[in-house]
Amino acid sequence: MTLPEAPPTSFEIRPPSGAEAPLARRAATLGARYRWITPKDQAFLVALYRSTREVELDRTPWQETEKQAFITMQFMAQHAHYQAHYPDALWLVIEQHNKAVGRLYLERWEREHRIIDIALLPQTRGKGLGSAILGDLLEEATRAQKSVSIHVEKANPAQTLYRRLGFITKEDKGVYDLMRWDLPADQVNTASY
């Protein structure tokens, strides 16, 4: 992604699309639900984004103020890019026991659901919530007779989870792999094609 010359300074959010929130049967058993992001979520979303970049930040000689300025700039550029390129997406905060713990950005296309981004706070990772959310998304896609795809950084430990769930690398995008989960053959309803 190429950064804009002047990153956006306002946190603009597309209004709720009216589309239904993703299926949350498994996630709900862990106390999770979804809600649309609001301007009040900006600080949380920046902190969440930072939690996904801490390893990189630890390698820099920057002072804390420089790190935070960099993260805020990167988050705002990413947010503006997502908002511009995925006009019909769902922009959701993941809450667990009424506390914000992550984000899920999802676009539903005609033949595929694209997970634009999914992230959980570090203290929430590795406890089954990500698996539950992904299981729900795969179930929803199966019902809709669609594939599910996501871009995943090659060094992201979540690659193991995606592979375990049946995602395969479809395209090498440099730093990222485009991973896709396809309907199992016994789940394909040929009448819908």
Coordinates of C-alpha atoms in Angstrom, one line a residue, residues 1-3 49 52-53 56 70-71 74-75 77-79 81-82 86 103 114-119 149-159 162-163 168-180:
M1 CA 0.0 0.0 0.0
T2 CA 1.3 3.4 -0.9
L3 CA 0.8 6.0 1.9
Y49 CA -3.6 -1.7 15.4
T52 CA -0.3 -5.9 15.8
R53 CA 2.9 -3.9 15.0
E56 CA 8.3 -4.1 14.3
F70 CA 4.0 6.6 13.3
I71 CA 1.3 4.1 14.4
Q74 CA -0.2 4.3 9.6
F75 CA -3.6 3.4 11.1
A77 CA -3.8 5.7 6.1
Q78 CA -5.0 2.1 6.4
H79 CA -8.4 3.2 7.6
H81 CA -7.7 3.0 2.2
Y82 CA -10.1 0.4 3.5
Y86 CA -14.4 -1.5 0.3
R103 CA -12.2 -5.6 15.0
R114 CA -13.4 -11.0 2.0
I115 CA -12.1 -10.7 5.5
I116 CA -10.5 -7.3 5.1
D117 CA -9.1 -7.3 8.6
I118 CA -9.5 -9.2 11.8
A119 CA -7.5 -8.5 14.9
S149 CA -10.4 -14.9 1.5
I150 CA -8.0 -12.8 3.5
H151 CA -4.6 -11.2 3.0
V152 CA -2.2 -12.4 5.7
E153 CA 1.3 -11.3 6.4
K154 CA 3.8 -14.1 5.9
A155 CA 5.2 -13.7 9.4
N156 CA 1.7 -13.6 11.0
P157 CA 1.4 -16.5 13.5
A158 CA -2.3 -16.6 12.6
Q159 CA -1.3 -18.3 9.3
Y162 CA -6.0 -20.3 8.8
R163 CA -4.2 -23.4 7.4
I168 CA -4.7 -22.3 1.3
T169 CA -2.3 -19.7 -0.2
K170 CA -3.7 -18.7 -3.6
E171 CA -1.3 -15.9 -4.4
D172 CA 2.0 -14.6 -3.2
K173 CA 1.7 -10.8 -2.8
G174 CA 5.2 -10.2 -1.4
V175 CA 4.8 -9.4 2.3
Y176 CA 1.3 -10.9 2.2
D177 CA -0.2 -14.1 1.0
L178 CA -3.7 -14.1 -0.4
M179 CA -5.3 -17.1 1.4
R180 CA -8.6 -18.6 0.5

